[in-house]
PDB file of C-alpha atoms in Angstrom:
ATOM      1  CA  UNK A 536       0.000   0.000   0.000  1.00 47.00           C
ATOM      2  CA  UNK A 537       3.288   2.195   0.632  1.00 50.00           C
ATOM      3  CA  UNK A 538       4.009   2.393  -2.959  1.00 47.00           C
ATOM      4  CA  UNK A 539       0.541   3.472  -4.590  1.00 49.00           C
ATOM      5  CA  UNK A 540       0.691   6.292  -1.637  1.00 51.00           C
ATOM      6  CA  UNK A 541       4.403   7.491  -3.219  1.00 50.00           C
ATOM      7  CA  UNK A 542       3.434   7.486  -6.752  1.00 48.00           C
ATOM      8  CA  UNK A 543       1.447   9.934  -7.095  1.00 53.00           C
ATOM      9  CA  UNK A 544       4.189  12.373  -4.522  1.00 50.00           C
ATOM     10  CA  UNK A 545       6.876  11.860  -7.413  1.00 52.00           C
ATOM     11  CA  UNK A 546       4.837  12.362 -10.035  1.00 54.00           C
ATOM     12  CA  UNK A 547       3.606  16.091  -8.534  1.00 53.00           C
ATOM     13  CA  UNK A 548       7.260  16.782  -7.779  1.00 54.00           C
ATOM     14  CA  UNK A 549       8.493  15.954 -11.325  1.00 53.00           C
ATOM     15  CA  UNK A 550       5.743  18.209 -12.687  1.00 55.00           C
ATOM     16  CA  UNK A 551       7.286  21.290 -10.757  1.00 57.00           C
ATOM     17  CA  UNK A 552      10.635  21.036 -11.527  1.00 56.00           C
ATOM     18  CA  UNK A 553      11.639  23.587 -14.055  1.00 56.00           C
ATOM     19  CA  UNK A 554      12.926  22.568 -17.732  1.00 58.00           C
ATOM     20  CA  UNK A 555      16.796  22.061 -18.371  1.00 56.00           C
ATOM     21  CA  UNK A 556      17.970  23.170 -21.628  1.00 55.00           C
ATOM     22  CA  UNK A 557      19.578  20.858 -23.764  1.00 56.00           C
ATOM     23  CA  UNK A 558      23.283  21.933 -23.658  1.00 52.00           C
ATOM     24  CA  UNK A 559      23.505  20.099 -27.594  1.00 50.00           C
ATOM     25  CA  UNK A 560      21.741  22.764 -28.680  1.00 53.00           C
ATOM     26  CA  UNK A 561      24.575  25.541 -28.693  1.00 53.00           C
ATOM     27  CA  UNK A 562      23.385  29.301 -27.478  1.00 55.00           C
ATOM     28  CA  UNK A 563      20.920  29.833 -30.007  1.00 59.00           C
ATOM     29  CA  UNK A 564      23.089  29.387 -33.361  1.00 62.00           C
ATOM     30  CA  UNK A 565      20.624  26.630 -34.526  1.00 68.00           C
ATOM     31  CA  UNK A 566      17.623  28.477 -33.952  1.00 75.00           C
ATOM     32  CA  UNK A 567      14.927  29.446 -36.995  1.00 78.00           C
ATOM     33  CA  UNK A 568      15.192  33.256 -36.084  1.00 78.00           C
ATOM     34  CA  UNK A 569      19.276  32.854 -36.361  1.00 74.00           C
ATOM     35  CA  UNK A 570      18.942  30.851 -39.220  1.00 78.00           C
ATOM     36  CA  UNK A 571      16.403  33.022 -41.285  1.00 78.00           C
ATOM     37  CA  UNK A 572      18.597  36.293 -40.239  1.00 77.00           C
ATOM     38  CA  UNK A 573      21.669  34.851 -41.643  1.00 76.00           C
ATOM     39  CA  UNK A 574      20.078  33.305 -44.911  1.00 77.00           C
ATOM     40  CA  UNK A 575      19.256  36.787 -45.578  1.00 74.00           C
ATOM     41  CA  UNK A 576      22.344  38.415 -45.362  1.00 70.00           C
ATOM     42  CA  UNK A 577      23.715  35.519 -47.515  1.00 70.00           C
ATOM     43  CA  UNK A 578      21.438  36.671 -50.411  1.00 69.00           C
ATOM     44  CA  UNK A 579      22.044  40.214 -49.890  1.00 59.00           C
ATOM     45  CA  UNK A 580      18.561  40.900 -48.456  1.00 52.00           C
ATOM     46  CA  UNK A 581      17.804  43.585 -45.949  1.00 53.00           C
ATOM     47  CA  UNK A 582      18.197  42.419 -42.104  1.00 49.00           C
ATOM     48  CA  UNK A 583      15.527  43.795 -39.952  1.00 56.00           C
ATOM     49  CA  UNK A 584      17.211  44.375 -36.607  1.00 55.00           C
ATOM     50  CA  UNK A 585      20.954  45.691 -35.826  1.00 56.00           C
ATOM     51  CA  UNK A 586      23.428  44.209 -38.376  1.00 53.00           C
ATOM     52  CA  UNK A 587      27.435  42.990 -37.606  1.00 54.00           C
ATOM     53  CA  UNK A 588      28.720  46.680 -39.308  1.00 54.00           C
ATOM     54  CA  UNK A 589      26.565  49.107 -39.787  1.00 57.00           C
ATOM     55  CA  UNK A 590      26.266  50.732 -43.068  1.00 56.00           C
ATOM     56  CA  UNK A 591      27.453  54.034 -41.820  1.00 56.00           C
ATOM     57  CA  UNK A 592      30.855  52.439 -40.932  1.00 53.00           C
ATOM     58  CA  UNK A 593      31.952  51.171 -44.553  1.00 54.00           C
ATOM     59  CA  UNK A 594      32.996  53.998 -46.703  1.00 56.00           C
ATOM     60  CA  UNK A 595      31.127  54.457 -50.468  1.00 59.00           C
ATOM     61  CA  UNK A 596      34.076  56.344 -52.278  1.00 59.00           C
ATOM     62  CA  UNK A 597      36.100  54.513 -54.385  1.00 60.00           C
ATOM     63  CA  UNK A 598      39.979  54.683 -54.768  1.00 59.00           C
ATOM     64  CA  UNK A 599      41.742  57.175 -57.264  1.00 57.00           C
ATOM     65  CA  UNK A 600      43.715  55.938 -59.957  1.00 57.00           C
ATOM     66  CA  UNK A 601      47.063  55.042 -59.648  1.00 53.00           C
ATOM     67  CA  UNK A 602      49.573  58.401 -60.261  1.00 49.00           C
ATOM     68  CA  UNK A 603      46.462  60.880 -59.949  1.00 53.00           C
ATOM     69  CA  UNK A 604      47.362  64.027 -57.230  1.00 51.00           C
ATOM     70  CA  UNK A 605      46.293  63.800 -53.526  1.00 55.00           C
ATOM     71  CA  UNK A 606      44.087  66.159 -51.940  1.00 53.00           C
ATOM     72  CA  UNK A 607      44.536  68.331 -49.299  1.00 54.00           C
ATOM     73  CA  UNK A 608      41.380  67.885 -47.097  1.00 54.00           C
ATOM     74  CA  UNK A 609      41.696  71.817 -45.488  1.00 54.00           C
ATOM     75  CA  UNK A 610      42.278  73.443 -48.565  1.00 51.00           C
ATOM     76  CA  UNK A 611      41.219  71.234 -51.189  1.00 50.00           C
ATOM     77  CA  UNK A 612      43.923  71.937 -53.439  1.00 48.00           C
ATOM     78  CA  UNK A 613      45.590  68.418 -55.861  1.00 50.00           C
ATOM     79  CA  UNK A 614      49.360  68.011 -53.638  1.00 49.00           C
ATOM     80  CA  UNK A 615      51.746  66.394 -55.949  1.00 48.00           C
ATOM     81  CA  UNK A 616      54.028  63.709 -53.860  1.00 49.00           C
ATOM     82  CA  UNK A 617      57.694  63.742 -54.466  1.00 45.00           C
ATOM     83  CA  UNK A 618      57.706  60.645 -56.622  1.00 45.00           C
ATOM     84  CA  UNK A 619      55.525  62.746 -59.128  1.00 45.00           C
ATOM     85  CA  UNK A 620      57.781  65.334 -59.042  1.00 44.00           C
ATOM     86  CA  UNK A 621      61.103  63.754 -59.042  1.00 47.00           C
ATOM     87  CA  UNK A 622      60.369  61.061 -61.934  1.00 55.00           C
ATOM     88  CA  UNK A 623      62.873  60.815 -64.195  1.00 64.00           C
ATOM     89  CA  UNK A 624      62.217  59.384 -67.846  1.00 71.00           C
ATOM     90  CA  UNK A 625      65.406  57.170 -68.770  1.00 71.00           C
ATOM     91  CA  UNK A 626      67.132  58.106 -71.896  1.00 73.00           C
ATOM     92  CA  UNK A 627      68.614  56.509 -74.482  1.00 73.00           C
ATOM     93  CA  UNK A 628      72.152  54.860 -73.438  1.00 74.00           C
ATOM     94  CA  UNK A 629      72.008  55.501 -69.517  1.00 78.00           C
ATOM     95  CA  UNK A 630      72.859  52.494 -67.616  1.00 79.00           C
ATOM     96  CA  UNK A 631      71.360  51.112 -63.980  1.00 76.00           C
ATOM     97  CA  UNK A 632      74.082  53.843 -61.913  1.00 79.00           C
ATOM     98  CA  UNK A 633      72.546  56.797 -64.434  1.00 78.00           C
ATOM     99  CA  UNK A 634      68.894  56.199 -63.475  1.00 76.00           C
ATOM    100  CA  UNK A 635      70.235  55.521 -60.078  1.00 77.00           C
ATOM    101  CA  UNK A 636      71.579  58.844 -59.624  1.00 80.00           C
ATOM    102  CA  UNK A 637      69.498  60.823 -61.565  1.00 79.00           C
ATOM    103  CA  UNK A 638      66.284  59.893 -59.600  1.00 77.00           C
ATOM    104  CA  UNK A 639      68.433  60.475 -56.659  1.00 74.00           C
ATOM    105  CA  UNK A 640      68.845  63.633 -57.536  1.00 75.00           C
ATOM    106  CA  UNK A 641      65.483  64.544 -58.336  1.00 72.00           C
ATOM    107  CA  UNK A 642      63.974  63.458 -54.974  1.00 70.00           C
ATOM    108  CA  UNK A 643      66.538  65.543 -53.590  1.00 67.00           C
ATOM    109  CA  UNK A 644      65.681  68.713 -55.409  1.00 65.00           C
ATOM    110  CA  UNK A 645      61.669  67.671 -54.658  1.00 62.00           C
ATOM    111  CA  UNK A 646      62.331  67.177 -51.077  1.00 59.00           C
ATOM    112  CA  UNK A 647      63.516  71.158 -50.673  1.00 56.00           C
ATOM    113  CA  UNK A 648      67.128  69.350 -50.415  1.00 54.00           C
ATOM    114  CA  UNK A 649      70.645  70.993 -51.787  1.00 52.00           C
ATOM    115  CA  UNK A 650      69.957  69.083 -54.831  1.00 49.00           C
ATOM    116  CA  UNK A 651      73.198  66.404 -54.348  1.00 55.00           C
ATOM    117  CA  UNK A 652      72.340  63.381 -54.970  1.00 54.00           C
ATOM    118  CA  UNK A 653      73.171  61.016 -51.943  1.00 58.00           C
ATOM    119  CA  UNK A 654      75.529  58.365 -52.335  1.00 62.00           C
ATOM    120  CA  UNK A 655      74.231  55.230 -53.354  1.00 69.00           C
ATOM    121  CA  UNK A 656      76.032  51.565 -52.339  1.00 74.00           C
ATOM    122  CA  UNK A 657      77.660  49.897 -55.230  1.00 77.00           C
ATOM    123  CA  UNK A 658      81.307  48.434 -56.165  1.00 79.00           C
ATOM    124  CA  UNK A 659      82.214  51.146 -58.261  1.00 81.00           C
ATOM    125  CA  UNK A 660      82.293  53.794 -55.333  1.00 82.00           C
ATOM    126  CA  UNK A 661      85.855  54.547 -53.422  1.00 82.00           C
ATOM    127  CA  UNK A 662      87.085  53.789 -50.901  1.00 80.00           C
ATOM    128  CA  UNK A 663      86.057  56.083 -48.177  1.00 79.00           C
ATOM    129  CA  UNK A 664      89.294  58.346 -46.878  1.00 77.00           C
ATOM    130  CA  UNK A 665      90.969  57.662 -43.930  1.00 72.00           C
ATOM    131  CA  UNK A 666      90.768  60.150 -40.954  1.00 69.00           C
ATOM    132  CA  UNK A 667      93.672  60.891 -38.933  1.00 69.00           C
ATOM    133  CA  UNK A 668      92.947  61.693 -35.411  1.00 70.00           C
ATOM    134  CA  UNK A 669      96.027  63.010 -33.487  1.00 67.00           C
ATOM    135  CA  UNK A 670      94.404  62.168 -30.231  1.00 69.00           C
ATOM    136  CA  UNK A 671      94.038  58.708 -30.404  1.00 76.00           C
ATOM    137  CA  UNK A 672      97.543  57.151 -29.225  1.00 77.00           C
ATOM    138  CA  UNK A 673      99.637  54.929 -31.940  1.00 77.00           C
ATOM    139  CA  UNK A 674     101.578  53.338 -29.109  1.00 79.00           C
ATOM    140  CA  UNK A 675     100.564  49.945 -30.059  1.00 82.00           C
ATOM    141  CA  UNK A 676     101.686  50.724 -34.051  1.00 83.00           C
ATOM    142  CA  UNK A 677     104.815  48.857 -34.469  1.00 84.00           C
ATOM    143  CA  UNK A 678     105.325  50.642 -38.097  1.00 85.00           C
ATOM    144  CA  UNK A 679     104.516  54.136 -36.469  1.00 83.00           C
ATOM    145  CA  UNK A 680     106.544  53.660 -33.134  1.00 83.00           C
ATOM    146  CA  UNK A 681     109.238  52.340 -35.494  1.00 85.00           C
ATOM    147  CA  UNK A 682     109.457  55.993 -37.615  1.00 85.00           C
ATOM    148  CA  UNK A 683     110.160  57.699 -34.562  1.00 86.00           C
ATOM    149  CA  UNK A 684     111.838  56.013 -31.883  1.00 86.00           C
ATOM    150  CA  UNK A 685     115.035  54.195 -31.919  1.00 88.00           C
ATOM    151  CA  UNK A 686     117.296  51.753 -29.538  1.00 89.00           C
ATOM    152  CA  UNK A 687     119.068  55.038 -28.698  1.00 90.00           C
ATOM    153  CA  UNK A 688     115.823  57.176 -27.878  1.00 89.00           C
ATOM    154  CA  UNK A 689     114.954  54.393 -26.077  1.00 88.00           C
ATOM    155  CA  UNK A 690     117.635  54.257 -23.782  1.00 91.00           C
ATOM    156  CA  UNK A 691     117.595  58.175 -23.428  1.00 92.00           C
ATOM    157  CA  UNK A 692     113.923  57.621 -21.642  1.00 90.00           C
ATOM    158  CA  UNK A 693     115.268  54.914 -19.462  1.00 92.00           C
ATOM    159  CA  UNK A 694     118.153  57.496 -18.049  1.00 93.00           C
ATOM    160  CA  UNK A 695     115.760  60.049 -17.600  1.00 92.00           C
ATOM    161  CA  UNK A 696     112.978  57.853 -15.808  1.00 91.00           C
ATOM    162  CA  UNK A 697     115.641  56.865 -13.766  1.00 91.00           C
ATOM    163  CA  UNK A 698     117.015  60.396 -12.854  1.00 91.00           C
ATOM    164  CA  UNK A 699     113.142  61.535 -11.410  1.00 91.00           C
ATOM    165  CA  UNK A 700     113.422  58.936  -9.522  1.00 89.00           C
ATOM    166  CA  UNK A 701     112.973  59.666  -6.183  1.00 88.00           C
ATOM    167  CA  UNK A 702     113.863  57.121  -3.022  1.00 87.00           C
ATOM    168  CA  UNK A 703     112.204  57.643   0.207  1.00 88.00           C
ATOM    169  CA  UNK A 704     113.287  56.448   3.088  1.00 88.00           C
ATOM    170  CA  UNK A 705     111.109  54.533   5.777  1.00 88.00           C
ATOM    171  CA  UNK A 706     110.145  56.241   9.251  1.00 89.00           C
ATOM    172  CA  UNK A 707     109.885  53.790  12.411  1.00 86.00           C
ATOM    173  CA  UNK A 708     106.227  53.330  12.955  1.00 80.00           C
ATOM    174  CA  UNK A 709     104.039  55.529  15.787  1.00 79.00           C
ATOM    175  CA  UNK A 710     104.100  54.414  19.116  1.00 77.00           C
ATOM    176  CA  UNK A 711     100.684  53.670  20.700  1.00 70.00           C
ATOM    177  CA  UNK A 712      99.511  55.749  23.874  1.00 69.00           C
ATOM    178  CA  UNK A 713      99.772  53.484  26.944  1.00 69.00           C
ATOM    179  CA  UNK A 714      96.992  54.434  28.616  1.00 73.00           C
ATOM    180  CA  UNK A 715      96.169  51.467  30.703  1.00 78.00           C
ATOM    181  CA  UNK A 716      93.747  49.641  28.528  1.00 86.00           C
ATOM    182  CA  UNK A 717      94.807  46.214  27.799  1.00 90.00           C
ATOM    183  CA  UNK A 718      95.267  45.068  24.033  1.00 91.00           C
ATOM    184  CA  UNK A 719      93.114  42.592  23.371  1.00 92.00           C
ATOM    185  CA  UNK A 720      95.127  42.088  19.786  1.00 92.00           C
ATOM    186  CA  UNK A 721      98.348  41.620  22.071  1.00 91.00           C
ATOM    187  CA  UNK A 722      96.524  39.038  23.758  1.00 95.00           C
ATOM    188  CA  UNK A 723      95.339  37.058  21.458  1.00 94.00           C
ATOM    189  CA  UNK A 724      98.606  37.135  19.913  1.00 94.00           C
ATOM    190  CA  UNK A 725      99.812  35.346  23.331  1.00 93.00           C
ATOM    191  CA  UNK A 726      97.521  32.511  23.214  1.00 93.00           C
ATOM    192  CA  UNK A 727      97.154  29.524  20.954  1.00 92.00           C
ATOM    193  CA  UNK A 728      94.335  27.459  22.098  1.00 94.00           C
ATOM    194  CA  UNK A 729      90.609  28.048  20.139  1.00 93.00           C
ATOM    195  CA  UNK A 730      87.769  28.856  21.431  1.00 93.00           C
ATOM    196  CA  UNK A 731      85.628  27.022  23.935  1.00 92.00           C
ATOM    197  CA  UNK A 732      88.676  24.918  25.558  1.00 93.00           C
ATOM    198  CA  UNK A 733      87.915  25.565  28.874  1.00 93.00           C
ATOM    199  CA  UNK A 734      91.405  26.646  30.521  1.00 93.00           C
ATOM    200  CA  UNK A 735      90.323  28.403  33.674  1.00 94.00           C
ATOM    201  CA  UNK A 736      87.858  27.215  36.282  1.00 92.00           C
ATOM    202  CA  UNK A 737      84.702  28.812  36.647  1.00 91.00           C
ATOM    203  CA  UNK A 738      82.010  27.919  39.613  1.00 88.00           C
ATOM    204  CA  UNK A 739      78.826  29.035  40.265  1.00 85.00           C
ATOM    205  CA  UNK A 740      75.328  28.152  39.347  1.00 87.00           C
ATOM    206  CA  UNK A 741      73.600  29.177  36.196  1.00 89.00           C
ATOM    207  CA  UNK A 742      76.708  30.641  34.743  1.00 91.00           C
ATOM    208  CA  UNK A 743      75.455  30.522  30.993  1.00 90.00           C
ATOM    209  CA  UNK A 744      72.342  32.837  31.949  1.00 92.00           C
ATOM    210  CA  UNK A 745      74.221  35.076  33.907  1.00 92.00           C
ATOM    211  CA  UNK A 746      76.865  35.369  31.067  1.00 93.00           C
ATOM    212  CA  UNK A 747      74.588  36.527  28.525  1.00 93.00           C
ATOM    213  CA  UNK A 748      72.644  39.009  30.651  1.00 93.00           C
ATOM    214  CA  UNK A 749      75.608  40.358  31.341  1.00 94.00           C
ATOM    215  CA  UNK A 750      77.119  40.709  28.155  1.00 95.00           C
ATOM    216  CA  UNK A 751      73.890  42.432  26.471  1.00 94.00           C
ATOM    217  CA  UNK A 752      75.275  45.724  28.433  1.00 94.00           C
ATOM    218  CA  UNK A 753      78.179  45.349  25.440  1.00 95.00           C
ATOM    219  CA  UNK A 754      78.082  47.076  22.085  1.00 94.00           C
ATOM    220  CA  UNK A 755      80.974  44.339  20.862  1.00 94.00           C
ATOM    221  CA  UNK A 756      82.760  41.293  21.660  1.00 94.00           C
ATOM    222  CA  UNK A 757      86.008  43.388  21.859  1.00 94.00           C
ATOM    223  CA  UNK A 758      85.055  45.628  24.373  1.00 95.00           C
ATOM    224  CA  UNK A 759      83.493  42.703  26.443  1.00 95.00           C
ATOM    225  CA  UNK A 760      87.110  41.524  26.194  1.00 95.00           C
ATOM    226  CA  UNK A 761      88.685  43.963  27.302  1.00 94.00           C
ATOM    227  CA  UNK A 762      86.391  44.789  30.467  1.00 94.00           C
ATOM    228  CA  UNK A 763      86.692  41.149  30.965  1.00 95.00           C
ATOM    229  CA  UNK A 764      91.004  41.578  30.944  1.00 95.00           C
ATOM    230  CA  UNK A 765      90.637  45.111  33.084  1.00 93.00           C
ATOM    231  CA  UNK A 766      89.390  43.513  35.898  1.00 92.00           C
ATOM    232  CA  UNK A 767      91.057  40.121  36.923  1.00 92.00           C
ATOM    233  CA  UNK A 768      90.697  38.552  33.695  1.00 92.00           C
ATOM    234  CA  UNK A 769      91.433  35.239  32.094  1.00 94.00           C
ATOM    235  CA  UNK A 770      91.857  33.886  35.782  1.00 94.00           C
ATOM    236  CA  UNK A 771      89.398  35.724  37.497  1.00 93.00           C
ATOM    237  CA  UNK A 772      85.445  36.167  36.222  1.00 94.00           C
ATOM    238  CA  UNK A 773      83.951  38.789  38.117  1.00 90.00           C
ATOM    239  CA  UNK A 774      81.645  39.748  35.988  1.00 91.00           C
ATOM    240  CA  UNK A 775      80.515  36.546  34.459  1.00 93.00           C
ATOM    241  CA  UNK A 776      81.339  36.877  31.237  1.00 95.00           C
ATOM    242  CA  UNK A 777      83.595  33.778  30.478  1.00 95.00           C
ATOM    243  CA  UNK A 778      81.441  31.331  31.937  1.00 94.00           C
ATOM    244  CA  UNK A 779      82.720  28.289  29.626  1.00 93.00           C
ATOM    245  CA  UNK A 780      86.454  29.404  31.100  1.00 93.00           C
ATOM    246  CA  UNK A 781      88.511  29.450  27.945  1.00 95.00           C
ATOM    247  CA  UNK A 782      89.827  33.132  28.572  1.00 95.00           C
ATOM    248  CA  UNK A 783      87.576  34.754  25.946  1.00 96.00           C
ATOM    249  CA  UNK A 784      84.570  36.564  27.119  1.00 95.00           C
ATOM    250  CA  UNK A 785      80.928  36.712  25.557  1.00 95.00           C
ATOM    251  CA  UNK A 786      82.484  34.852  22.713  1.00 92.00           C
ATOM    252  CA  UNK A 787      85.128  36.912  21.596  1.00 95.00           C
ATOM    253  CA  UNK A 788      87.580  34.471  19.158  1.00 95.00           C
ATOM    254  CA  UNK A 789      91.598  35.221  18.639  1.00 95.00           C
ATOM    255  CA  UNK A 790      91.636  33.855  15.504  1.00 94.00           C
ATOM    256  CA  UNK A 791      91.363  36.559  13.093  1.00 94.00           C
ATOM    257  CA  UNK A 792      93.641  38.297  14.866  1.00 93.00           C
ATOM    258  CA  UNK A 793      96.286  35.204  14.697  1.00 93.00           C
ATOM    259  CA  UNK A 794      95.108  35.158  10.775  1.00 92.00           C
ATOM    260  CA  UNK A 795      96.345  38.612  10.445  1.00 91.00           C
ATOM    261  CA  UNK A 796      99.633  37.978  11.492  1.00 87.00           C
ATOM    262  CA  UNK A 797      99.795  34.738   9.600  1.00 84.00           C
ATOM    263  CA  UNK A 798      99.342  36.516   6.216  1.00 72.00           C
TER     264      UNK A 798
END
């Protein structure tokens, strides 16, 4: 009894459910109105509606003949173009470099030019001339080194080079100010062991964290180092700030300095 009751439901709800175009159909291309519309422009019949170009866009006026004058639209007066005015009729005898030139010419003259014909590329034309430029140095011109310069003028040159020359003699170097800092460049110079061998004892609890609180007051490593030397340092720690105990403090390394003196 179930399924005579649910019949008739599915049979209302197929009735409301809106039509779905076929998608085979295209977007209207195959319809009768599309198809009439473009059978008539095919024969040349008059489209009711808005056509693809309108008439007003495609121009009636047909082209002038080849050679006839140009126009000018603002004051409506024939312009003659320079190949009207500069054609030249061949004559009798001239060959291909005549009519060549000649026409050059006359384009020239047309064009509000001097009237010289420009130079046209072919094998008969010379060799362009050579330009000296004094300014440009022939140094590396065995032939033009060779005119003027000899073994003697040579050794001439030598004697004078020699004679300017002038030999200066070396100062001792300036002392540095002793002003009680210690030299952290001297120091590292005295050491040889790298960085993180522990050398000196160090006790205390949570040296690490103390070490690099302490040496965030510091703009660099050097200057850590040499606080760290100024006040007991490598033996003593005060401060904290060698808490691994290999005599550097807040990781200050020798070993460009020892580089330095290597090279």
């Amino acid at each position: 009894m179930r399924v005579f009751y649910l019949v008739p439901v599915i049979g209302v709800l197929a009735a409301c459910d809106p039509a779905i175009p076929d998608s085979a159909a295209g977007v209207g291309f195959n319809t009768p109105e599309y198809q009439a519309q473009r059978d008539a422009v095919l024969q040349g019949h008059t489209v009711t509606g808005d056509p693809l170009i309108p008439p007003s866009a495609v121009s009636s006026e047909g082209l002038p003949p080849a050679g006839s004058p140009t126009v000018d639209p603002a004051t409506a007066v024939p312009v003659q173009t320079s190949a009207q005015t500069a054609a030249y009729v061949p004559q009798s005898g001239d060959t291909a470099d005549d009519i060549a030139r000649e026409t050059a010419a006359a384009l020239a003259a047309a064009n509000g030019n001097s009237g010289v014909a420009p130079v046209e590329a072919s094998p008969s034309n010379p060799a362009p001339a050579l330009v000296s430029n004094p300014g440009i140095s022939d140094e590396q011109d065995f032939q033009a080194v060779a005119s003027r310069e000899s073994i003697q003028s040579d050794a001439e040159r030598i004697a004078q080079n020699r004679a300017s020359y002038q030999v200066v003699a070396p100062t001792a170097l300036p002392q540095r100010d002793a002003d009680g800092t210690p030299n952290v460049v001297q120091y590292a110079l005295s050491t040889s062991h790298p960085k993180g061998t522990q050398v000196y004892s160090r006790a205390g609890f949570n040296l690490a964290a103390k070490a690099e609180r302490n040496c965030a007051a510091f703009p660099s490593p050097d200057q850590a180092q040499i606080e760290f030397l100024s006040n007991g340092g490598p033996q003593r720690d005060r401060k904290g700030l060698d808490p691994d105990g290999d005599g550097y403090a807040c990781g200050w390394d020798p070993a460009p300095f020892r580089r330095a003196v290597q090279n």
